[in-house]
Amino acid sequence: MTILVTGGAGYIGSHTCIELVKAGYDIVVADDFANSCMEAVRRTRKLAGVEFPFEKIDLTDYDATQKLFDKYQIDAVIHFAGLKAVGESGKIPLTYYHNNLDSTLSLLEAMKSHSVKNFIFSSSATVYGPEAPVPYNEATPVSRITSSPYGNTKLMIEYILKDEVKANPGFNAVLLRYFNPVGAHESGEIGENPNGIPNNLMPYVAQVAVGKLDMIHIFGNDYDTPDGTCLRDYIHVVDLAKGHVAALKKIKENCGLFVCNLGTGKGTSVLEMVKAFSKSCGKDLPYEFAPRREGDLPAFWADPAFAKEQLGWVAEKGIQEMCDDVWRWQSKNPAGFPQD
Ligand code: UFG
């Protein structure tokens, strides 16, 4: 079975490529390098032990996407490609809507004309919206709107896929709702490599640890949580990658629409995360409390029971392992991937 991995040079995509190869799948990787680079592909090939084909392609280009499907015999698509910075999406919403929606539509059109009927989509816990009770459960309806244009693109793509399943007999769409992916491959050869100053907690903390940034700013210490800082469900990227391999089993069962959380079921505070990372890097990391960040929810985590029941998948790696692996990646690659 050959899987097209879009965004396969990116953070979650690259780790998933390795797990797919391990599980015996053939892969074709497509990426436009908007937030990644060829060195990530080279290292992923090395870790996977396979020189899998790579295509540099902008998926919003419908003709180029059709040609990709002409060139390879694809059986399923795992669609990671997309813009993902929550804050940036509020500043350039049209770019986010255009990129994330057009690339998905272009893929779905190409799939239709090539009779490819299996699609796994990188969705997000953000689709539950601010009102959902925790832990987030798949039976909870999605929100009418999310807190960002980025989140809205996830919500809209979920609707597009639900409609396509209804209209196209035999079409399988798996919507995987990720919680907070962190961690890195245990080799320290690949990991998260954000452009510019990181927006997310883990890469920011890692860059303070390696001396690229001076100080961690903890956004809010007056939330109604045990230590006053926000709680999130951090999941190791390798566990998340394995969740995609498990989801392929559902595809083989012709699941139609299948929606599933990928999280651990545990909430960890920002302060706990900073302390765990300090242990990994062997020094107390400097932090200060800062005002709350607009749009942040106090606390959410997954109900992981459905994933266990349906996919036989459970996240195995804990917070300390996540921090140890990020530190290995960051300390081996203080400037991220070397530029080509
Ligand atoms: N935080 C800080 N300081 C920082 C960065 C983050 O204190 O420098 C805090 C945030 O306030 C939040 C927590 O760390 O409480 C986690 O923040 P992240 O930015 O790492 O992650 P979010 O939970 O905000 O966002 C994540 C994903 C999004 C997704 C969202 C909702 O990055 O893709 O969860 O599911 F939309």
mmCIF file of C-alpha atoms and ligand atoms in Angstrom:
data_model
loop_
_atom_site.group_PDB
_atom_site.id
_atom_site.type_symbol
_atom_site.label_atom_id
_atom_site.label_comp_id
_atom_site.label_asym_id
_atom_site.label_seq_id
_atom_site.Cartn_x
_atom_site.Cartn_y
_atom_site.Cartn_z
ATOM 1 C CA MET A 1 0.000 0.000 0.000
ATOM 2 C CA THR A 2 1.454 3.390 -0.992
ATOM 3 C CA ILE A 3 0.718 6.416 1.153
ATOM 4 C CA LEU A 4 1.125 9.997 -0.017
ATOM 5 C CA VAL A 5 2.343 11.988 2.993
ATOM 6 C CA THR A 6 1.736 15.692 2.416
ATOM 7 C CA GLY A 7 3.818 17.926 4.650
ATOM 8 C CA GLY A 8 6.035 14.893 5.138
ATOM 9 C CA ALA A 9 9.129 17.070 5.621
ATOM 10 C CA GLY A 10 7.475 18.855 8.538
ATOM 11 C CA TYR A 11 7.510 18.111 12.233
ATOM 12 C CA ILE A 12 4.701 15.570 12.623
ATOM 13 C CA GLY A 13 4.936 14.386 9.013
ATOM 14 C CA SER A 14 8.604 13.399 9.202
ATOM 15 C CA HIS A 15 8.121 11.357 12.377
ATOM 16 C CA THR A 16 5.090 9.672 10.826
ATOM 17 C CA CYS A 17 7.083 8.726 7.694
ATOM 18 C CA ILE A 18 9.460 6.729 9.870
ATOM 19 C CA GLU A 19 6.624 4.859 11.599
ATOM 20 C CA LEU A 20 4.887 4.160 8.273
ATOM 21 C CA VAL A 21 8.044 2.657 6.781
ATOM 22 C CA LYS A 22 8.574 0.623 9.961
ATOM 23 C CA ALA A 23 5.038 -0.722 9.590
ATOM 24 C CA GLY A 24 5.780 -1.841 6.018
ATOM 25 C CA TYR A 25 4.096 0.913 3.976
ATOM 26 C CA ASP A 26 5.561 2.502 0.864
ATOM 27 C CA ILE A 27 5.507 6.272 1.048
ATOM 28 C CA VAL A 28 5.707 9.243 -1.284
ATOM 29 C CA VAL A 29 6.444 12.541 0.436
ATOM 30 C CA ALA A 30 5.253 15.920 -0.817
ATOM 31 C CA ASP A 31 6.133 19.260 0.751
ATOM 32 C CA ASP A 32 6.575 22.870 -0.395
ATOM 33 C CA PHE A 33 9.198 23.626 2.299
ATOM 34 C CA ALA A 34 7.149 26.554 3.628
ATOM 35 C CA ASN A 35 8.079 25.399 7.124
ATOM 36 C CA SER A 36 10.652 22.671 6.466
ATOM 37 C CA CYS A 37 13.665 21.865 4.294
ATOM 38 C CA MET A 38 15.471 19.196 2.278
ATOM 39 C CA GLU A 39 17.772 18.335 5.172
ATOM 40 C CA ALA A 40 14.711 17.126 7.109
ATOM 41 C CA VAL A 41 13.883 14.811 4.200
ATOM 42 C CA ARG A 42 17.466 13.510 4.007
ATOM 43 C CA ARG A 43 17.539 12.759 7.724
ATOM 44 C CA THR A 44 14.100 11.159 7.669
ATOM 45 C CA ARG A 45 15.182 8.902 4.794
ATOM 46 C CA LYS A 46 18.248 7.891 6.784
ATOM 47 C CA LEU A 47 16.264 7.146 9.948
ATOM 48 C CA ALA A 48 13.638 5.251 7.963
ATOM 49 C CA GLY A 49 16.341 3.334 6.095
ATOM 50 C CA VAL A 50 14.586 3.965 2.767
ATOM 51 C CA GLU A 51 15.217 6.471 -0.041
ATOM 52 C CA PHE A 52 11.516 7.188 -0.428
ATOM 53 C CA PRO A 53 10.462 9.473 -3.287
ATOM 54 C CA PHE A 54 10.112 13.159 -2.507
ATOM 55 C CA GLU A 55 8.289 15.823 -4.548
ATOM 56 C CA LYS A 56 8.555 19.548 -3.872
ATOM 57 C CA ILE A 57 5.095 20.745 -4.712
ATOM 58 C CA ASP A 58 2.616 23.468 -3.822
ATOM 59 C CA LEU A 59 -0.625 21.572 -3.327
ATOM 60 C CA THR A 60 -2.733 24.659 -3.979
ATOM 61 C CA ASP A 61 -1.596 24.206 -7.607
ATOM 62 C CA TYR A 62 -4.369 21.936 -8.934
ATOM 63 C CA ASP A 63 -2.489 20.902 -12.103
ATOM 64 C CA ALA A 64 0.670 20.018 -10.207
ATOM 65 C CA THR A 65 -1.381 17.969 -7.736
ATOM 66 C CA GLN A 66 -3.063 16.071 -10.587
ATOM 67 C CA LYS A 67 0.370 15.335 -12.061
ATOM 68 C CA LEU A 68 1.564 13.996 -8.734
ATOM 69 C CA PHE A 69 -1.249 11.467 -8.788
ATOM 70 C CA ASP A 70 -0.490 10.658 -12.459
ATOM 71 C CA LYS A 71 3.087 9.872 -11.502
ATOM 72 C CA TYR A 72 2.486 7.628 -8.477
ATOM 73 C CA GLN A 73 -0.035 4.903 -7.759
ATOM 74 C CA ILE A 74 -1.390 6.272 -4.454
ATOM 75 C CA ASP A 75 -3.701 4.221 -2.214
ATOM 76 C CA ALA A 76 -4.174 6.659 0.671
ATOM 77 C CA VAL A 77 -3.292 10.220 1.599
ATOM 78 C CA ILE A 78 -2.188 11.469 5.007
ATOM 79 C CA HIS A 79 -2.595 15.222 4.827
ATOM 80 C CA PHE A 80 -0.300 17.099 7.219
ATOM 81 C CA ALA A 81 0.532 20.014 4.943
ATOM 82 C CA GLY A 82 -0.857 23.324 6.109
ATOM 83 C CA LEU A 83 -0.136 26.589 7.832
ATOM 84 C CA LYS A 84 -0.409 26.187 11.591
ATOM 85 C CA ALA A 85 0.578 29.288 13.560
ATOM 86 C CA VAL A 86 -2.486 30.300 15.557
ATOM 87 C CA GLY A 87 -1.389 33.939 16.160
ATOM 88 C CA GLU A 88 -0.205 34.510 12.597
ATOM 89 C CA SER A 89 -3.509 33.182 11.268
ATOM 90 C CA GLY A 90 -5.286 36.101 12.956
ATOM 91 C CA LYS A 91 -3.030 38.560 11.122
ATOM 92 C CA ILE A 92 -3.206 36.997 7.648
ATOM 93 C CA PRO A 93 -6.456 35.018 7.680
ATOM 94 C CA LEU A 94 -6.900 34.982 3.906
ATOM 95 C CA THR A 95 -3.513 33.341 3.455
ATOM 96 C CA TYR A 96 -4.554 30.656 5.940
ATOM 97 C CA TYR A 97 -7.970 30.048 4.373
ATOM 98 C CA HIS A 98 -6.498 30.057 0.875
ATOM 99 C CA ASN A 99 -3.600 27.746 1.656
ATOM 100 C CA ASN A 100 -5.265 25.241 3.968
ATOM 101 C CA LEU A 101 -8.575 24.957 2.119
ATOM 102 C CA ASP A 102 -7.224 25.057 -1.449
ATOM 103 C CA SER A 103 -4.561 22.449 -0.792
ATOM 104 C CA THR A 104 -7.171 20.100 0.667
ATOM 105 C CA LEU A 105 -9.632 20.686 -2.181
ATOM 106 C CA SER A 106 -6.892 20.208 -4.738
ATOM 107 C CA LEU A 107 -5.949 16.882 -3.153
ATOM 108 C CA LEU A 108 -9.577 15.750 -3.017
ATOM 109 C CA GLU A 109 -10.074 16.637 -6.708
ATOM 110 C CA ALA A 110 -6.947 14.741 -7.707
ATOM 111 C CA MET A 111 -8.023 11.797 -5.562
ATOM 112 C CA LYS A 112 -11.416 11.785 -7.226
ATOM 113 C CA SER A 113 -10.007 11.755 -10.753
ATOM 114 C CA HIS A 114 -7.622 8.957 -9.787
ATOM 115 C CA SER A 115 -10.168 6.919 -7.762
ATOM 116 C CA VAL A 116 -8.217 7.244 -4.509
ATOM 117 C CA LYS A 117 -10.626 6.904 -1.621
ATOM 118 C CA ASN A 118 -8.654 6.999 1.601
ATOM 119 C CA PHE A 119 -7.802 10.195 3.456
ATOM 120 C CA ILE A 120 -6.389 10.862 6.912
ATOM 121 C CA PHE A 121 -6.536 14.452 8.063
ATOM 122 C CA SER A 122 -4.519 16.303 10.721
ATOM 123 C CA SER A 123 -7.264 17.977 12.662
ATOM 124 C CA SER A 124 -6.945 19.611 16.042
ATOM 125 C CA ALA A 125 -8.513 19.666 19.491
ATOM 126 C CA THR A 126 -9.252 23.310 18.739
ATOM 127 C CA VAL A 127 -12.396 22.214 16.822
ATOM 128 C CA TYR A 128 -14.106 21.477 20.159
ATOM 129 C CA GLY A 129 -14.124 25.222 20.824
ATOM 130 C CA PRO A 130 -14.069 27.118 24.101
ATOM 131 C CA GLU A 131 -17.319 25.756 25.564
ATOM 132 C CA ALA A 132 -16.695 22.004 25.389
ATOM 133 C CA PRO A 133 -16.488 20.129 28.712
ATOM 134 C CA VAL A 134 -13.143 18.483 29.560
ATOM 135 C CA PRO A 135 -11.970 15.908 28.891
ATOM 136 C CA TYR A 136 -12.792 16.423 25.217
ATOM 137 C CA ASN A 137 -14.763 13.496 23.908
ATOM 138 C CA GLU A 138 -15.540 12.661 20.270
ATOM 139 C CA ALA A 139 -19.264 12.575 21.092
ATOM 140 C CA THR A 140 -19.145 16.293 21.929
ATOM 141 C CA PRO A 141 -20.294 18.295 18.899
ATOM 142 C CA VAL A 142 -17.670 20.547 17.344
ATOM 143 C CA SER A 143 -17.900 24.246 18.009
ATOM 144 C CA ARG A 144 -19.626 26.573 15.545
ATOM 145 C CA ILE A 145 -16.419 28.560 15.361
ATOM 146 C CA THR A 146 -12.949 28.235 16.908
ATOM 147 C CA SER A 147 -10.685 30.861 18.465
ATOM 148 C CA SER A 148 -8.561 31.451 15.325
ATOM 149 C CA PRO A 149 -8.671 31.402 11.527
ATOM 150 C CA TYR A 150 -6.216 28.492 11.725
ATOM 151 C CA GLY A 151 -8.703 26.563 13.871
ATOM 152 C CA ASN A 152 -11.537 27.543 11.562
ATOM 153 C CA THR A 153 -9.682 26.003 8.605
ATOM 154 C CA LYS A 154 -9.503 22.725 10.565
ATOM 155 C CA LEU A 155 -13.223 22.940 11.294
ATOM 156 C CA MET A 156 -14.080 23.741 7.661
ATOM 157 C CA ILE A 157 -11.946 20.907 6.321
ATOM 158 C CA GLU A 158 -13.690 18.523 8.728
ATOM 159 C CA TYR A 159 -17.022 19.633 7.190
ATOM 160 C CA ILE A 160 -15.683 19.235 3.646
ATOM 161 C CA LEU A 161 -14.563 15.688 4.420
ATOM 162 C CA LYS A 162 -17.849 14.794 6.121
ATOM 163 C CA ASP A 163 -19.729 15.962 3.010
ATOM 164 C CA GLU A 164 -17.384 14.054 0.708
ATOM 165 C CA VAL A 165 -17.951 10.836 2.674
ATOM 166 C CA LYS A 166 -21.719 11.324 2.265
ATOM 167 C CA ALA A 167 -21.494 12.037 -1.439
ATOM 168 C CA ASN A 168 -18.829 9.572 -2.520
ATOM 169 C CA PRO A 169 -19.602 5.908 -1.724
ATOM 170 C CA GLY A 170 -16.527 4.042 -0.558
ATOM 171 C CA PHE A 171 -14.701 7.216 0.473
ATOM 172 C CA ASN A 172 -12.988 6.897 3.855
ATOM 173 C CA ALA A 173 -12.028 9.971 5.867
ATOM 174 C CA VAL A 174 -10.272 9.707 9.207
ATOM 175 C CA LEU A 175 -10.195 12.953 11.190
ATOM 176 C CA LEU A 176 -7.494 12.828 13.847
ATOM 177 C CA ARG A 177 -7.800 15.559 16.453
ATOM 178 C CA TYR A 178 -4.358 16.215 17.873
ATOM 179 C CA PHE A 179 -3.784 17.679 21.291
ATOM 180 C CA ASN A 180 -0.379 19.310 21.929
ATOM 181 C CA PRO A 181 2.369 17.485 20.007
ATOM 182 C CA VAL A 182 5.854 17.840 21.494
ATOM 183 C CA GLY A 183 8.971 15.648 21.704
ATOM 184 C CA ALA A 184 11.335 14.526 18.978
ATOM 185 C CA HIS A 185 12.782 11.355 17.484
ATOM 186 C CA GLU A 186 14.960 9.603 20.065
ATOM 187 C CA SER A 187 18.025 9.959 17.801
ATOM 188 C CA GLY A 188 17.906 13.753 18.143
ATOM 189 C CA GLU A 189 18.271 13.959 14.346
ATOM 190 C CA ILE A 190 14.812 15.356 13.602
ATOM 191 C CA GLY A 191 12.465 17.519 15.653
ATOM 192 C CA GLU A 192 10.410 20.676 15.650
ATOM 193 C CA ASN A 193 12.138 23.495 13.787
ATOM 194 C CA PRO A 194 9.879 26.554 13.747
ATOM 195 C CA ASN A 195 10.585 29.582 11.580
ATOM 196 C CA GLY A 196 11.559 32.643 13.661
ATOM 197 C CA ILE A 197 10.671 33.007 17.332
ATOM 198 C CA PRO A 198 8.556 30.029 18.409
ATOM 199 C CA ASN A 199 4.915 30.606 19.342
ATOM 200 C CA ASN A 200 4.436 27.290 21.085
ATOM 201 C CA LEU A 201 5.660 26.525 24.566
ATOM 202 C CA MET A 202 7.980 23.568 23.973
ATOM 203 C CA PRO A 203 10.184 25.002 21.201
ATOM 204 C CA TYR A 204 10.352 28.297 23.109
ATOM 205 C CA VAL A 205 11.538 26.552 26.282
ATOM 206 C CA ALA A 206 14.037 24.522 24.247
ATOM 207 C CA GLN A 207 15.504 27.681 22.721
ATOM 208 C CA VAL A 208 15.874 29.258 26.175
ATOM 209 C CA ALA A 209 17.634 26.078 27.327
ATOM 210 C CA VAL A 210 20.102 26.242 24.442
ATOM 211 C CA GLY A 211 20.733 29.966 24.987
ATOM 212 C CA LYS A 212 19.052 31.319 21.851
ATOM 213 C CA LEU A 213 16.375 33.089 23.909
ATOM 214 C CA ASP A 214 16.818 34.712 27.322
ATOM 215 C CA MET A 215 13.730 33.990 29.333
ATOM 216 C CA ILE A 216 10.520 31.956 29.297
ATOM 217 C CA HIS A 217 7.364 34.064 29.588
ATOM 218 C CA ILE A 218 4.549 32.112 31.198
ATOM 219 C CA PHE A 219 1.288 33.522 29.931
ATOM 220 C CA GLY A 220 -0.918 33.805 33.012
ATOM 221 C CA ASN A 221 -0.542 32.417 36.566
ATOM 222 C CA ASP A 222 -4.019 33.285 37.789
ATOM 223 C CA TYR A 223 -6.038 30.575 36.032
ATOM 224 C CA ASP A 224 -8.313 28.322 38.030
ATOM 225 C CA THR A 225 -5.846 25.408 37.877
ATOM 226 C CA PRO A 226 -3.708 23.771 40.603
ATOM 227 C CA ASP A 227 -0.689 26.077 40.101
ATOM 228 C CA GLY A 228 -2.463 28.901 38.266
ATOM 229 C CA THR A 229 -0.910 28.129 34.853
ATOM 230 C CA CYS A 230 -2.740 26.519 31.917
ATOM 231 C CA LEU A 231 -3.088 22.765 31.548
ATOM 232 C CA ARG A 232 -2.568 21.020 28.215
ATOM 233 C CA ASP A 233 -2.460 17.439 26.998
ATOM 234 C CA TYR A 234 1.101 17.157 25.651
ATOM 235 C CA ILE A 235 1.621 14.120 23.437
ATOM 236 C CA HIS A 236 4.949 12.760 22.202
ATOM 237 C CA VAL A 237 5.225 13.181 18.432
ATOM 238 C CA VAL A 238 6.301 9.532 18.013
ATOM 239 C CA ASP A 239 3.152 8.357 19.832
ATOM 240 C CA LEU A 240 1.165 10.669 17.575
ATOM 241 C CA ALA A 241 2.921 9.226 14.516
ATOM 242 C CA LYS A 242 1.987 5.715 15.649
ATOM 243 C CA GLY A 243 -1.627 6.877 15.942
ATOM 244 C CA HIS A 244 -1.607 7.414 12.170
ATOM 245 C CA VAL A 245 -0.378 3.893 11.533
ATOM 246 C CA ALA A 246 -3.190 2.636 13.784
ATOM 247 C CA ALA A 247 -5.678 4.792 11.867
ATOM 248 C CA LEU A 248 -4.732 3.048 8.628
ATOM 249 C CA LYS A 249 -6.282 -0.106 10.077
ATOM 250 C CA LYS A 250 -9.622 1.735 10.190
ATOM 251 C CA ILE A 251 -9.173 2.726 6.555
ATOM 252 C CA LYS A 252 -8.696 -0.926 5.649
ATOM 253 C CA GLU A 253 -12.008 -1.700 7.375
ATOM 254 C CA ASN A 254 -13.718 0.840 5.070
ATOM 255 C CA CYS A 255 -14.722 3.019 7.975
ATOM 256 C CA GLY A 256 -16.388 5.841 6.012
ATOM 257 C CA LEU A 257 -16.142 8.783 8.407
ATOM 258 C CA PHE A 258 -14.065 8.109 11.501
ATOM 259 C CA VAL A 259 -13.255 10.822 14.054
ATOM 260 C CA CYS A 260 -10.749 10.253 16.829
ATOM 261 C CA ASN A 261 -8.772 12.164 19.446
ATOM 262 C CA LEU A 262 -5.036 11.601 19.705
ATOM 263 C CA GLY A 263 -4.024 12.637 23.200
ATOM 264 C CA THR A 264 -2.814 11.106 26.440
ATOM 265 C CA GLY A 265 -5.739 11.992 28.697
ATOM 266 C CA LYS A 266 -3.474 13.870 31.121
ATOM 267 C CA GLY A 267 -3.213 17.605 31.703
ATOM 268 C CA THR A 268 0.198 19.122 32.480
ATOM 269 C CA SER A 269 0.706 22.733 33.567
ATOM 270 C CA VAL A 270 3.107 25.194 31.978
ATOM 271 C CA LEU A 271 5.111 25.305 35.214
ATOM 272 C CA GLU A 272 5.330 21.503 35.367
ATOM 273 C CA MET A 273 6.565 21.501 31.791
ATOM 274 C CA VAL A 274 9.256 24.101 32.522
ATOM 275 C CA LYS A 275 10.388 22.102 35.576
ATOM 276 C CA ALA A 276 10.545 18.844 33.595
ATOM 277 C CA PHE A 277 12.585 20.539 30.880
ATOM 278 C CA SER A 278 14.949 22.021 33.483
ATOM 279 C CA LYS A 279 15.601 18.469 34.647
ATOM 280 C CA SER A 280 16.281 17.299 31.083
ATOM 281 C CA CYS A 281 18.796 20.038 30.337
ATOM 282 C CA GLY A 282 20.341 19.991 33.818
ATOM 283 C CA LYS A 283 19.813 23.631 34.725
ATOM 284 C CA ASP A 284 17.055 25.784 36.186
ATOM 285 C CA LEU A 285 15.527 27.666 33.277
ATOM 286 C CA PRO A 286 14.710 31.338 33.864
ATOM 287 C CA TYR A 287 11.038 32.240 33.647
ATOM 288 C CA GLU A 288 8.747 35.101 34.498
ATOM 289 C CA PHE A 289 4.999 35.405 34.652
ATOM 290 C CA ALA A 290 3.429 37.503 31.920
ATOM 291 C CA PRO A 291 -0.176 38.509 31.164
ATOM 292 C CA ARG A 292 -2.558 35.911 29.809
ATOM 293 C CA ARG A 293 -2.369 35.310 26.050
ATOM 294 C CA GLU A 294 -5.574 36.172 24.227
ATOM 295 C CA GLY A 295 -7.583 33.140 23.155
ATOM 296 C CA ASP A 296 -5.885 30.665 25.543
ATOM 297 C CA LEU A 297 -8.196 28.258 27.341
ATOM 298 C CA PRO A 298 -7.366 27.488 30.991
ATOM 299 C CA ALA A 299 -7.315 23.717 30.664
ATOM 300 C CA PHE A 300 -8.159 20.953 28.230
ATOM 301 C CA TRP A 301 -7.135 17.387 27.629
ATOM 302 C CA ALA A 302 -8.352 14.392 25.676
ATOM 303 C CA ASP A 303 -10.608 11.560 26.584
ATOM 304 C CA PRO A 304 -8.405 8.892 24.959
ATOM 305 C CA ALA A 305 -10.819 5.972 25.531
ATOM 306 C CA PHE A 306 -12.249 5.895 22.006
ATOM 307 C CA ALA A 307 -8.785 5.703 20.415
ATOM 308 C CA LYS A 308 -7.911 2.794 22.688
ATOM 309 C CA GLU A 309 -11.149 0.983 21.960
ATOM 310 C CA GLN A 310 -11.270 1.590 18.206
ATOM 311 C CA LEU A 311 -7.617 1.742 17.203
ATOM 312 C CA GLY A 312 -5.993 -0.222 19.989
ATOM 313 C CA TRP A 313 -3.742 2.815 20.339
ATOM 314 C CA VAL A 314 -2.537 4.375 23.579
ATOM 315 C CA ALA A 315 0.100 7.099 24.023
ATOM 316 C CA GLU A 316 3.013 5.575 25.901
ATOM 317 C CA LYS A 317 5.604 8.291 26.455
ATOM 318 C CA GLY A 318 5.517 10.592 29.465
ATOM 319 C CA ILE A 319 6.418 14.251 29.981
ATOM 320 C CA GLN A 320 10.020 13.599 31.042
ATOM 321 C CA GLU A 321 10.717 11.531 27.928
ATOM 322 C CA MET A 322 9.165 14.280 25.790
ATOM 323 C CA CYS A 323 11.484 16.869 27.350
ATOM 324 C CA ASP A 324 14.558 14.595 27.197
ATOM 325 C CA ASP A 325 13.983 13.973 23.485
ATOM 326 C CA VAL A 326 13.433 17.656 22.688
ATOM 327 C CA TRP A 327 16.596 18.543 24.590
ATOM 328 C CA ARG A 328 18.573 15.934 22.639
ATOM 329 C CA TRP A 329 17.290 17.381 19.348
ATOM 330 C CA GLN A 330 17.807 21.020 20.386
ATOM 331 C CA SER A 331 21.246 20.561 21.924
ATOM 332 C CA LYS A 332 22.494 18.581 18.893
ATOM 333 C CA ASN A 333 20.954 21.135 16.521
ATOM 334 C CA PRO A 334 20.958 24.525 18.265
ATOM 335 C CA ALA A 335 20.211 26.309 15.003
ATOM 336 C CA GLY A 336 17.724 23.706 13.774
ATOM 337 C CA PHE A 337 18.360 21.989 10.458
ATOM 338 C CA PRO A 338 21.408 23.302 8.610
ATOM 339 C CA GLN A 339 20.413 25.512 5.681
ATOM 340 C CA ASP A 340 20.858 24.019 2.208
HETATM 341 N N1 UFG B 1 2.732 29.329 26.720
HETATM 342 C C1 UFG B 1 3.470 30.139 27.557
HETATM 343 N N2 UFG B 1 4.562 30.764 27.038
HETATM 344 C C2 UFG B 1 4.941 30.617 25.729
HETATM 345 C C3 UFG B 1 4.162 29.795 24.885
HETATM 346 C C4 UFG B 1 3.052 29.167 25.426
HETATM 347 O O1 UFG B 1 3.174 30.297 28.744
HETATM 348 O O2 UFG B 1 5.943 31.231 25.325
HETATM 349 C C5 UFG B 1 1.575 28.608 27.283
HETATM 350 C C6 UFG B 1 0.272 28.976 26.636
HETATM 351 O O3 UFG B 1 -0.285 30.109 27.238
HETATM 352 C C7 UFG B 1 -0.530 27.702 26.857
HETATM 353 C C8 UFG B 1 0.518 26.597 26.844
HETATM 354 O O4 UFG B 1 1.766 27.242 27.073
HETATM 355 O O5 UFG B 1 -1.098 27.746 28.114
HETATM 356 C C9 UFG B 1 0.600 25.845 25.541
HETATM 357 O O6 UFG B 1 0.707 26.778 24.483
HETATM 358 P P1 UFG B 1 1.098 26.337 23.008
HETATM 359 O O7 UFG B 1 1.181 27.607 22.202
HETATM 360 O O8 UFG B 1 2.279 25.463 23.026
HETATM 361 O O9 UFG B 1 -0.125 25.452 22.554
HETATM 362 P P2 UFG B 1 -1.689 25.824 22.482
HETATM 363 O O10 UFG B 1 -2.361 24.923 23.467
HETATM 364 O O11 UFG B 1 -1.952 27.253 22.559
HETATM 365 O O12 UFG B 1 -1.996 25.422 20.962
HETATM 366 C C10 UFG B 1 -2.065 24.109 20.593
HETATM 367 C C11 UFG B 1 -1.640 23.932 19.140
HETATM 368 C C12 UFG B 1 -2.646 24.515 18.202
HETATM 369 C C13 UFG B 1 -4.043 24.093 18.547
HETATM 370 C C14 UFG B 1 -4.324 24.376 19.988
HETATM 371 C C15 UFG B 1 -5.667 23.910 20.397
HETATM 372 O O13 UFG B 1 -0.391 24.556 18.901
HETATM 373 O O14 UFG B 1 -2.359 24.003 16.908
HETATM 374 O O15 UFG B 1 -3.361 23.700 20.780
HETATM 375 O O16 UFG B 1 -5.777 22.553 20.208
HETATM 376 F F1 UFG B 1 -4.944 24.764 17.792
#
